[in-house]
Tab-separated table of C-alpha atoms and ligand atoms in Angstrom:
chain	number	residue	atom	x	y	z
S	1	UNK	CA	4.519	-13.109	23.145
S	2	UNK	CA	6.134	-9.825	22.133
S	3	UNK	CA	9.521	-10.380	20.488
S	4	UNK	CA	12.328	-7.828	20.298
S	5	UNK	CA	11.777	-4.745	18.159
S	6	UNK	CA	12.768	-1.159	17.474
S	7	UNK	CA	10.000	1.167	16.401
S	8	UNK	CA	10.118	4.741	15.159
S	9	UNK	CA	7.816	6.601	12.800
S	10	UNK	CA	9.015	10.209	12.593
S	11	UNK	CA	6.107	11.386	10.396
S	12	UNK	CA	3.696	13.977	11.813
S	13	UNK	CA	0.065	13.190	10.933
S	14	UNK	CA	-2.283	16.187	10.774
S	15	UNK	CA	-5.825	14.827	10.525
S	16	UNK	CA	-9.223	16.441	9.987
S	17	UNK	CA	-11.382	18.779	7.910
S	18	UNK	CA	-9.486	21.816	6.635
S	19	UNK	CA	-6.083	20.824	8.015
S	20	UNK	CA	-4.411	21.744	4.730
S	21	UNK	CA	-4.391	25.398	5.840
S	22	UNK	CA	-1.369	24.488	7.968
S	23	UNK	CA	0.627	23.667	4.855
S	24	UNK	CA	2.525	26.983	4.364
S	25	UNK	CA	3.829	27.000	7.926
S	26	UNK	CA	4.899	23.339	7.730
S	27	UNK	CA	6.555	23.767	4.317
S	28	UNK	CA	8.389	26.940	5.280
S	29	UNK	CA	10.502	24.937	7.747
S	30	UNK	CA	12.150	23.211	4.792
S	31	UNK	CA	12.713	26.063	2.325
S	32	UNK	CA	11.197	28.209	-0.391
S	33	UNK	CA	11.394	26.116	-3.569
S	34	UNK	CA	8.818	23.349	-3.778
S	35	UNK	CA	8.362	20.498	-6.252
S	36	UNK	CA	4.592	19.988	-6.384
S	37	UNK	CA	3.798	16.462	-7.592
S	38	UNK	CA	0.385	15.105	-8.599
S	39	UNK	CA	-1.309	12.554	-10.809
S	40	UNK	CA	-3.612	12.611	-13.799
S	41	UNK	CA	-5.909	15.450	-12.799
S	42	UNK	CA	-8.195	14.307	-9.961
S	43	UNK	CA	-6.843	17.070	-7.715
S	44	UNK	CA	-7.815	19.677	-10.318
S	45	UNK	CA	-11.346	18.269	-10.654
S	46	UNK	CA	-11.932	18.417	-6.909
S	47	UNK	CA	-10.555	21.970	-6.556
S	48	UNK	CA	-7.623	20.881	-4.384
S	49	UNK	CA	-5.018	22.042	-6.905
S	50	UNK	CA	-6.349	25.625	-6.756
S	51	UNK	CA	-6.498	25.517	-2.970
S	52	UNK	CA	-2.896	24.276	-2.705
S	53	UNK	CA	-1.661	26.865	-5.213
S	54	UNK	CA	-3.314	29.615	-3.148
S	55	UNK	CA	-1.560	28.323	-0.037
S	56	UNK	CA	1.774	28.193	-1.907
S	57	UNK	CA	1.667	31.858	-2.971
S	58	UNK	CA	4.813	32.777	-1.060
S	59	UNK	CA	6.817	29.847	-2.508
S	60	UNK	CA	8.536	29.142	-5.809
S	61	UNK	CA	6.619	26.167	-7.241
S	62	UNK	CA	7.948	23.705	-9.821
S	63	UNK	CA	5.345	21.171	-11.007
S	64	UNK	CA	5.466	17.504	-11.954
S	65	UNK	CA	2.058	16.287	-13.118
S	66	UNK	CA	0.793	13.082	-14.711
S	67	UNK	CA	2.267	10.591	-12.234
S	68	UNK	CA	0.766	7.253	-13.208
S	69	UNK	CA	-0.979	4.667	-10.999
S	70	UNK	CA	1.779	2.062	-10.433
S	71	UNK	CA	4.258	4.958	-10.848
S	72	UNK	CA	6.951	4.514	-13.425
S	73	UNK	CA	10.666	5.070	-12.925
S	74	UNK	CA	10.865	6.473	-16.436
S	75	UNK	CA	9.472	9.047	-17.077
S	76	UNK	CA	8.069	10.093	-13.672
S	77	UNK	CA	10.916	9.500	-11.198
S	78	UNK	CA	13.610	10.447	-13.712
S	79	UNK	CA	11.837	13.688	-14.665
S	80	UNK	CA	11.089	14.612	-11.055
S	81	UNK	CA	14.706	14.103	-9.979
S	82	UNK	CA	15.908	16.214	-12.908
S	83	UNK	CA	13.472	19.028	-12.041
S	84	UNK	CA	14.725	19.012	-8.435
S	85	UNK	CA	18.347	19.267	-9.521
S	86	UNK	CA	17.740	21.949	-12.185
S	87	UNK	CA	15.672	24.136	-9.847
S	88	UNK	CA	17.494	23.539	-6.547
S	89	UNK	CA	14.272	22.279	-4.997
S	90	UNK	CA	14.246	22.354	-1.168
S	91	UNK	CA	11.185	20.236	-0.448
S	92	UNK	CA	8.673	18.008	-2.261
S	93	UNK	CA	4.917	18.392	-1.792
S	94	UNK	CA	3.016	15.304	-2.996
S	95	UNK	CA	-0.744	15.758	-3.486
S	96	UNK	CA	-2.595	12.569	-4.393
S	97	UNK	CA	-2.844	8.854	-3.710
S	98	UNK	CA	-0.195	6.267	-2.935
S	99	UNK	CA	1.272	6.393	-6.440
S	100	UNK	CA	1.984	10.128	-6.224
S	101	UNK	CA	3.436	9.733	-2.732
S	102	UNK	CA	5.570	6.740	-3.730
S	103	UNK	CA	6.901	8.463	-6.831
S	104	UNK	CA	7.745	11.527	-4.731
S	105	UNK	CA	9.671	9.425	-2.234
S	106	UNK	CA	11.753	7.904	-5.024
S	107	UNK	CA	12.320	11.374	-6.491
S	108	UNK	CA	13.412	12.630	-3.057
S	109	UNK	CA	16.229	10.062	-2.958
S	110	UNK	CA	17.160	10.195	-6.655
S	111	UNK	CA	17.379	14.015	-6.537
S	112	UNK	CA	20.238	13.734	-4.055
S	113	UNK	CA	22.123	11.080	-6.021
S	114	UNK	CA	24.380	11.646	-9.012
S	115	UNK	CA	24.236	8.151	-10.505
S	116	UNK	CA	21.373	6.165	-12.086
S	117	UNK	CA	18.388	6.431	-9.746
S	118	UNK	CA	17.296	2.826	-10.359
S	119	UNK	CA	20.433	1.719	-8.479
S	120	UNK	CA	18.887	3.187	-5.322
S	121	UNK	CA	15.405	1.786	-5.944
S	122	UNK	CA	16.689	-1.696	-6.757
S	123	UNK	CA	18.878	-1.726	-3.653
S	124	UNK	CA	22.209	-1.818	-5.480
S	125	UNK	CA	23.308	1.433	-3.838
S	126	UNK	CA	22.255	2.811	-0.434
S	127	UNK	CA	21.045	6.437	-0.433
S	128	UNK	CA	22.834	8.804	1.911
S	129	UNK	CA	20.330	11.674	1.698
S	130	UNK	CA	16.840	12.507	0.470
S	131	UNK	CA	14.855	15.721	0.096
S	132	UNK	CA	12.128	16.266	2.715
S	133	UNK	CA	8.608	15.239	1.654
S	134	UNK	CA	5.259	16.617	2.780
S	135	UNK	CA	1.992	15.278	1.411
S	136	UNK	CA	-1.720	15.885	1.138
S	137	UNK	CA	-3.354	12.475	0.793
S	138	UNK	CA	-6.430	12.014	-1.422
S	139	UNK	CA	-6.946	8.229	-1.349
S	140	UNK	CA	-7.104	5.890	1.644
S	141	UNK	CA	-5.182	2.728	0.797
S	142	UNK	CA	-1.449	2.188	0.862
S	143	UNK	CA	-0.300	3.782	4.112
S	144	UNK	CA	2.497	5.479	2.157
S	145	UNK	CA	1.696	8.663	4.091
S	146	UNK	CA	2.923	7.026	7.301
S	147	UNK	CA	5.715	4.698	6.153
S	148	UNK	CA	9.139	4.854	4.568
S	149	UNK	CA	8.479	2.630	1.561
S	150	UNK	CA	7.643	3.254	-2.053
S	151	UNK	CA	6.888	0.920	-4.917
S	152	UNK	CA	8.170	1.845	-8.362
S	153	UNK	CA	7.683	0.115	-11.725
S	154	UNK	CA	10.411	-0.123	-14.312
S	155	UNK	CA	8.611	-0.883	-17.553
S	156	UNK	CA	11.811	-1.588	-19.464
S	157	UNK	CA	12.647	-4.399	-17.013
S	158	UNK	CA	9.041	-5.622	-16.309
S	159	UNK	CA	9.931	-4.982	-12.695
S	160	UNK	CA	8.044	-3.441	-9.794
S	161	UNK	CA	10.193	-2.916	-6.727
S	162	UNK	CA	9.513	-2.034	-3.147
S	163	UNK	CA	12.128	0.469	-1.980
S	164	UNK	CA	12.315	0.991	1.776
S	165	UNK	CA	14.582	3.442	3.579
S	166	UNK	CA	14.004	5.498	6.766
S	167	UNK	CA	15.123	8.537	4.740
S	168	UNK	CA	11.799	8.311	2.906
S	169	UNK	CA	9.386	8.940	5.784
S	170	UNK	CA	7.227	11.962	4.966
S	171	UNK	CA	7.959	14.829	7.348
S	172	UNK	CA	4.278	15.801	7.577
S	173	UNK	CA	1.174	14.137	6.120
S	174	UNK	CA	-2.051	16.134	5.908
S	175	UNK	CA	-5.073	13.828	6.035
S	176	UNK	CA	-8.426	15.438	5.296
S	177	UNK	CA	-11.048	12.723	4.749
S	178	UNK	CA	-13.213	15.090	2.673
S	179	UNK	CA	-10.592	14.849	-0.098
S	180	UNK	CA	-11.483	11.172	-0.453
S	181	UNK	CA	-15.201	11.840	-1.093
S	182	UNK	CA	-14.542	11.859	-4.870
S	183	UNK	CA	-12.649	8.528	-4.949
S	184	UNK	CA	-14.486	6.163	-7.333
S	185	UNK	CA	-16.219	3.008	-6.057
S	186	UNK	CA	-13.520	0.926	-7.783
S	187	UNK	CA	-10.613	2.746	-6.127
S	188	UNK	CA	-12.466	2.804	-2.793
S	189	UNK	CA	-12.891	-0.979	-2.943
S	190	UNK	CA	-9.342	-1.612	-4.162
S	191	UNK	CA	-7.793	0.766	-1.628
S	192	UNK	CA	-9.612	-0.965	1.212
S	193	UNK	CA	-8.669	-4.411	-0.105
S	194	UNK	CA	-5.047	-3.252	-0.101
S	195	UNK	CA	-5.289	-2.100	3.513
S	196	UNK	CA	-7.037	-5.315	4.630
S	197	UNK	CA	-4.280	-7.270	2.958
S	198	UNK	CA	-1.601	-5.232	4.745
S	199	UNK	CA	-3.125	-6.363	8.022
S	200	UNK	CA	-3.420	-9.989	6.912
S	201	UNK	CA	0.219	-10.055	5.782
S	202	UNK	CA	1.139	-9.219	9.374
S	203	UNK	CA	-1.560	-11.300	11.067
S	204	UNK	CA	-0.235	-14.498	9.496
S	205	UNK	CA	3.101	-14.619	11.319
S	206	UNK	CA	4.810	-16.340	14.205
S	207	UNK	CA	5.121	-15.477	17.066
S	208	UNK	CA	1.970	-13.407	17.558
S	209	UNK	CA	0.401	-11.793	20.607
S	210	UNK	CA	-3.055	-11.161	22.019
S	211	UNK	CA	-2.489	-7.424	21.734
S	212	UNK	CA	-1.360	-7.432	18.107
S	213	UNK	CA	-4.155	-9.826	17.151
S	214	UNK	CA	-6.626	-7.466	18.823
S	215	UNK	CA	-5.549	-4.312	16.997
S	216	UNK	CA	-5.326	-6.149	13.689
S	217	UNK	CA	-8.785	-7.664	14.013
S	218	UNK	CA	-10.183	-4.248	14.977
S	219	UNK	CA	-8.467	-2.743	11.919
S	220	UNK	CA	-9.950	-5.309	9.520
S	221	UNK	CA	-13.405	-4.972	11.116
S	222	UNK	CA	-13.284	-1.196	10.734
S	223	UNK	CA	-12.159	-1.434	7.104
S	224	UNK	CA	-14.832	-3.996	6.195
S	225	UNK	CA	-17.672	-2.113	7.863
S	226	UNK	CA	-16.712	1.345	6.679
S	227	UNK	CA	-15.988	0.521	3.055
S	228	UNK	CA	-19.537	-0.778	2.660
S	229	UNK	CA	-20.860	2.533	3.999
S	230	UNK	CA	-18.489	4.599	1.820
S	231	UNK	CA	-19.507	2.667	-1.297
S	232	UNK	CA	-23.172	3.508	-0.666
S	233	UNK	CA	-22.554	7.029	0.611
S	234	UNK	CA	-19.282	8.379	-0.820
S	235	UNK	CA	-19.523	11.601	1.204
S	236	UNK	CA	-20.109	9.922	4.575
S	237	UNK	CA	-17.436	11.608	6.727
S	238	UNK	CA	-17.599	9.042	9.531
S	239	UNK	CA	-16.840	6.179	7.174
S	240	UNK	CA	-14.230	8.017	5.081
S	241	UNK	CA	-12.406	9.247	8.190
S	242	UNK	CA	-12.138	5.760	9.651
S	243	UNK	CA	-10.925	4.318	6.357
S	244	UNK	CA	-8.309	7.053	6.058
S	245	UNK	CA	-6.947	6.616	9.559
S	246	UNK	CA	-6.902	2.812	9.614
S	247	UNK	CA	-5.254	2.602	6.176
S	248	UNK	CA	-2.436	4.826	7.443
S	249	UNK	CA	-1.342	2.143	9.901
S	250	UNK	CA	-0.912	-0.507	7.224
S	251	UNK	CA	2.782	-0.614	6.480
S	252	UNK	CA	4.713	1.291	9.130
S	253	UNK	CA	5.251	-1.721	11.335
S	254	UNK	CA	3.176	-0.749	14.348
S	255	UNK	CA	0.650	-3.548	13.793
S	256	UNK	CA	3.366	-6.137	14.137
S	257	UNK	CA	5.776	-4.809	16.768
S	258	UNK	CA	7.186	-7.928	18.395
S	259	UNK	CA	5.501	-10.316	15.945
S	260	UNK	CA	7.441	-12.477	13.506
S	261	UNK	CA	8.045	-11.260	9.938
S	262	UNK	CA	5.865	-13.083	7.438
S	263	UNK	CA	7.655	-12.180	4.195
S	264	UNK	CA	4.545	-10.394	2.798
S	265	UNK	CA	3.951	-13.167	0.211
S	266	UNK	CA	0.719	-11.808	-1.267
S	267	UNK	CA	2.421	-8.494	-1.982
S	268	UNK	CA	5.318	-10.278	-3.665
S	269	UNK	CA	2.887	-12.053	-5.960
S	270	UNK	CA	0.842	-8.932	-6.655
S	271	UNK	CA	3.864	-6.799	-7.465
S	272	UNK	CA	4.772	-9.279	-10.206
S	273	UNK	CA	1.203	-9.103	-11.554
S	274	UNK	CA	1.305	-5.301	-11.624
S	275	UNK	CA	4.761	-5.326	-13.202
S	276	UNK	CA	3.622	-7.601	-16.035
S	277	UNK	CA	0.017	-6.443	-16.487
S	278	UNK	CA	-0.253	-3.005	-14.787
S	279	UNK	CA	-3.326	-4.098	-12.806
S	280	UNK	CA	-4.696	-2.174	-9.801
S	281	UNK	CA	-2.726	-3.253	-6.728
S	282	UNK	CA	-5.671	-3.754	-4.345
S	283	UNK	CA	-7.682	-5.747	-6.899
S	284	UNK	CA	-4.773	-8.136	-7.440
S	285	UNK	CA	-4.431	-8.608	-3.682
S	286	UNK	CA	-8.142	-9.270	-3.165
S	287	UNK	CA	-8.048	-11.977	-5.825
S	288	UNK	CA	-4.886	-13.607	-4.481
S	289	UNK	CA	-5.963	-13.553	-0.808
S	290	UNK	CA	-8.360	-16.566	-0.722
S	291	UNK	CA	-6.103	-18.594	-3.056
S	292	UNK	CA	-3.029	-17.928	-0.905
S	293	UNK	CA	-5.025	-18.817	2.210
S	294	UNK	CA	-6.076	-22.122	0.682
S	295	UNK	CA	-2.450	-22.858	-0.305
S	296	UNK	CA	-1.065	-22.290	3.195
S	297	UNK	CA	-3.901	-23.903	5.160
S	298	UNK	CA	-2.494	-26.758	7.258
S	299	UNK	CA	-2.473	-27.972	10.859
S	300	UNK	CA	0.396	-25.580	11.474
S	301	UNK	CA	-1.503	-22.495	10.275
S	302	UNK	CA	-4.985	-23.567	11.412
S	303	UNK	CA	-4.930	-21.518	14.622
S	304	UNK	CA	-4.721	-18.239	12.637
S	305	UNK	CA	-7.826	-19.149	10.640
S	306	UNK	CA	-9.708	-20.205	13.750
S	307	UNK	CA	-8.833	-16.910	15.488
S	308	UNK	CA	-10.111	-14.950	12.487
S	309	UNK	CA	-13.263	-17.070	12.380
S	310	UNK	CA	-14.081	-16.517	16.025
S	311	UNK	CA	-12.860	-12.976	16.636
S	312	UNK	CA	-13.319	-11.254	13.269
S	313	UNK	CA	-16.362	-12.991	11.817
S	314	UNK	CA	-17.987	-14.209	15.039
S	315	UNK	CA	-18.468	-17.755	13.718
S	316	UNK	CA	-19.696	-20.453	16.092
S	317	UNK	CA	-16.693	-21.377	18.280
S	318	UNK	CA	-17.781	-25.023	18.395
S	319	UNK	CA	-17.305	-25.521	14.642
S	320	UNK	CA	-14.590	-28.030	13.709
S	321	UNK	CA	-11.355	-26.186	12.846
S	322	UNK	CA	-11.299	-27.225	9.185
S	323	UNK	CA	-14.868	-26.042	8.689
S	324	UNK	CA	-14.079	-22.746	10.408
S	325	UNK	CA	-11.048	-22.188	8.122
S	326	UNK	CA	-13.148	-22.897	5.035
S	327	UNK	CA	-15.774	-20.388	6.200
S	328	UNK	CA	-13.085	-17.735	6.791
S	329	UNK	CA	-11.631	-18.170	3.297
S	330	UNK	CA	-15.088	-18.017	1.733
S	331	UNK	CA	-15.988	-14.983	3.834
S	332	UNK	CA	-13.026	-12.990	2.492
S	333	UNK	CA	-13.855	-14.057	-1.068
S	334	UNK	CA	-17.508	-13.002	-0.743
S	335	UNK	CA	-16.620	-9.775	1.007
S	336	UNK	CA	-14.209	-8.605	-1.702
S	337	UNK	CA	-16.695	-9.666	-4.368
S	338	UNK	CA	-19.437	-7.653	-2.634
S	339	UNK	CA	-17.296	-4.510	-2.963
S	340	UNK	CA	-17.218	-4.884	-6.754
S	341	UNK	CA	-13.869	-6.574	-7.333
S	342	UNK	CA	-14.014	-9.361	-9.958
S	343	UNK	CA	-12.470	-12.302	-8.121
S	344	UNK	CA	-10.491	-13.604	-11.106
S	345	UNK	CA	-7.368	-12.244	-12.796
S	346	UNK	CA	-8.358	-12.949	-16.416
S	347	UNK	CA	-10.982	-10.138	-16.532
S	348	UNK	CA	-8.202	-7.727	-15.477
S	349	UNK	CA	-6.175	-8.729	-18.548
S	350	UNK	CA	-3.793	-11.234	-16.935
S	351	UNK	CA	-2.881	-14.102	-19.277
S	352	UNK	CA	-1.893	-17.602	-18.169
S	353	UNK	CA	1.126	-17.782	-20.505
S	354	UNK	CA	3.125	-15.498	-18.148
S	355	UNK	CA	2.487	-17.453	-14.944
S	356	UNK	CA	5.724	-19.419	-14.976
S	357	UNK	CA	7.788	-16.333	-15.829
S	358	UNK	CA	6.097	-14.396	-13.020
S	359	UNK	CA	6.845	-17.197	-10.549
S	360	UNK	CA	10.539	-17.046	-11.513
S	361	UNK	CA	10.450	-13.271	-11.202
S	362	UNK	CA	8.971	-13.460	-7.688
S	363	UNK	CA	11.593	-15.949	-6.560
S	364	UNK	CA	14.401	-13.834	-8.022
S	365	UNK	CA	13.401	-10.615	-6.266
S	366	UNK	CA	11.436	-11.517	-3.154
S	367	UNK	CA	11.706	-13.545	-0.002
S	368	UNK	CA	8.739	-15.853	-0.432
S	369	UNK	CA	10.749	-19.093	-0.548
S	370	UNK	CA	13.000	-18.386	2.449
S	371	UNK	CA	12.867	-20.734	5.422
S	372	UNK	CA	12.014	-17.896	7.766
S	373	UNK	CA	8.903	-16.872	5.803
S	374	UNK	CA	5.668	-17.706	7.641
S	375	UNK	CA	4.978	-20.392	5.037
S	376	UNK	CA	7.739	-20.590	2.393
S	377	UNK	CA	6.358	-20.709	-1.153
S	378	UNK	CA	8.394	-22.496	-3.814
S	379	UNK	CA	7.821	-22.224	-7.553
S	380	UNK	CA	5.102	-24.923	-7.767
S	381	UNK	CA	3.230	-23.230	-4.897
S	382	UNK	CA	3.397	-19.821	-6.602
S	383	UNK	CA	2.169	-21.364	-9.841
S	384	UNK	CA	-0.729	-23.061	-8.026
S	385	UNK	CA	-1.787	-19.753	-6.416
S	386	UNK	CA	-1.597	-17.848	-9.709
S	387	UNK	CA	-3.440	-20.546	-11.667
S	388	UNK	CA	-6.192	-20.761	-9.047
S	389	UNK	CA	-6.543	-16.950	-9.237
S	390	UNK	CA	-7.133	-16.905	-13.000
N	1	NZQ	O1	-3.898	10.247	-11.001
N	1	NZQ	P1	-5.094	10.905	-10.439
N	1	NZQ	O2	-5.816	11.756	-11.401
N	1	NZQ	O3	-4.814	11.609	-9.131
N	1	NZQ	O4	-6.169	9.727	-10.129
N	1	NZQ	C1	-5.933	8.703	-9.189
N	1	NZQ	C2	-5.607	7.364	-9.856
N	1	NZQ	O5	-6.176	7.289	-11.143
N	1	NZQ	C3	-7.218	8.405	-8.479
N	1	NZQ	N1	-7.458	9.256	-7.313
N	1	NZQ	C4	-6.639	9.504	-6.266
N	1	NZQ	N2	-7.260	10.297	-5.374
N	1	NZQ	C5	-8.484	10.591	-5.888
N	1	NZQ	C6	-8.608	9.925	-7.129
N	1	NZQ	N3	-9.722	10.036	-7.893
N	1	NZQ	C7	-10.727	10.791	-7.421
N	1	NZQ	N4	-10.685	11.438	-6.236
N	1	NZQ	C8	-9.579	11.354	-5.437
N	1	NZQ	N5	-9.577	11.974	-4.245
N	1	NZQ	O6	-7.125	7.061	-8.067
N	1	NZQ	C9	-6.322	6.350	-8.999
N	1	NZQ	C10	-5.371	5.444	-8.252
N	1	NZQ	O7	-4.458	6.194	-7.497
N	1	NZQ	P2	-3.157	5.517	-6.852
N	1	NZQ	O8	-2.376	6.572	-6.180
N	1	NZQ	O9	-2.482	4.684	-7.896
N	1	NZQ	O10	-3.809	4.483	-5.791
N	1	NZQ	P3	-3.234	3.940	-4.447
N	1	NZQ	O11	-3.254	4.966	-3.399
N	1	NZQ	O12	-3.982	2.702	-4.203
N	1	NZQ	O13	-1.692	3.602	-4.754
N	1	NZQ	C11	-1.312	2.411	-5.382
N	1	NZQ	C12	0.194	2.313	-5.485
N	1	NZQ	O14	0.812	2.244	-4.194
N	1	NZQ	C13	1.681	1.085	-4.116
N	1	NZQ	C14	0.989	0.129	-5.063
N	1	NZQ	O15	1.837	-0.926	-5.445
N	1	NZQ	C15	0.596	1.030	-6.209
N	1	NZQ	O16	1.691	1.267	-7.063
N	1	NZQ	N6	1.842	0.663	-2.729
N	1	NZQ	C16	2.562	1.448	-1.889
N	1	NZQ	C17	2.839	1.092	-0.584
N	1	NZQ	C18	3.617	1.933	0.320
N	1	NZQ	N7	4.222	2.992	-0.102
N	1	NZQ	O17	3.737	1.638	1.505
N	1	NZQ	C19	2.372	-0.174	-0.030
N	1	NZQ	C20	1.310	-0.820	-0.826
N	1	NZQ	O18	1.302	-2.188	-0.518
N	1	NZQ	C21	1.423	-0.650	-2.312
N	1	NZQ	O19	2.278	-1.618	-2.891
N	2	ZN	ZN1	-0.400	-3.055	-0.563
């Protein structure tokens, strides 16, 4: 069944080799003064910084560099918002991965707000305006290029918050798969794990529909097949282009139009892990996935596992349901492991002494325990998942 929904993604996607040449024309619609945001230097190594600067010759460019993975409110968002105000910036151009895009979205809102920016990010105050954002994406993963969310860490509060507002949709996202050729095997694996998890967060919901199941299973299949090719052949355009496009659909809602809302429990858990231990988002999700699946497996959820077993993995349809579910959970575990992700949290630096605190943190900030969640998770359940993931 398809339930009621409203859907609108106002972002223009421009996809393909060399599309970045359209940047000056697209930017000019929004003004002359640009805040150019980027991360720790990958765009300089791959020559993209020079290319963008050439294209921006007719513009006044203010730069914010050094945006961290798991972008930080202070210094990155605070500095970016200050630069926008001091220089009367008209438009933000984000060049990088999800962290650069997310930070730029938060800057876009904070630049138009006179109070403490964290009030917007934490949902205490609703933004009334945001600067326009254009981006050139260099890493296939989060879907930030096609959604209106951003995720910002506040180190002082050990907090990592998802901040969602339609004001934050990028105006135009330029997606050239060749810019992802230089992404490391680790980030390629983690980015794909993130995107697979985005689909699973929406697949495990109620009600569902044949159509949504079909596009979600196709998305996971494409991600699983193409990441294995990209890991072996980083410059394989076919594989990188499919990864880039499929990842873009992760979080903008289209995969779940008319489906129930699941509460995105694995993301809630992972955001606490990243807030406390600054781990790579996709790695945390890959590790949590099989443990969360095992926690929620019951007669009530069995049908989802059986559908994945039959339609995604092609397992023998005559297998008993419980056996099929076990094979599905093991298949995800082995798949993530085969991409190079260590399937335990301890090697990533997570320590067991924080598990209880993280469980409290998740319950304080997220929806995982609510009745309407696909499977509500209380504190003992969260602790079981985290302990099993160690
Ligand atoms: O900083 P630089 O030098 O650019 O290096 C980055 C960074 O070290 C590097 N990289 C990016 N493109 C590259 C490259 N290296 C070589 N060649 C390239 N072409 O990769 C590293 C990781 O980058 P990052 O942007 O942090 O990765 P990702 O895109 O996975 O973003 C992760 C962040 O997005 C949030 C996560 O929580 C995390 O903070 N998420 C955002 C979402 C959204 N907006 O919708 C949803 C997601 O669920 C997620 O929570
Ligand atoms: Zn994610």
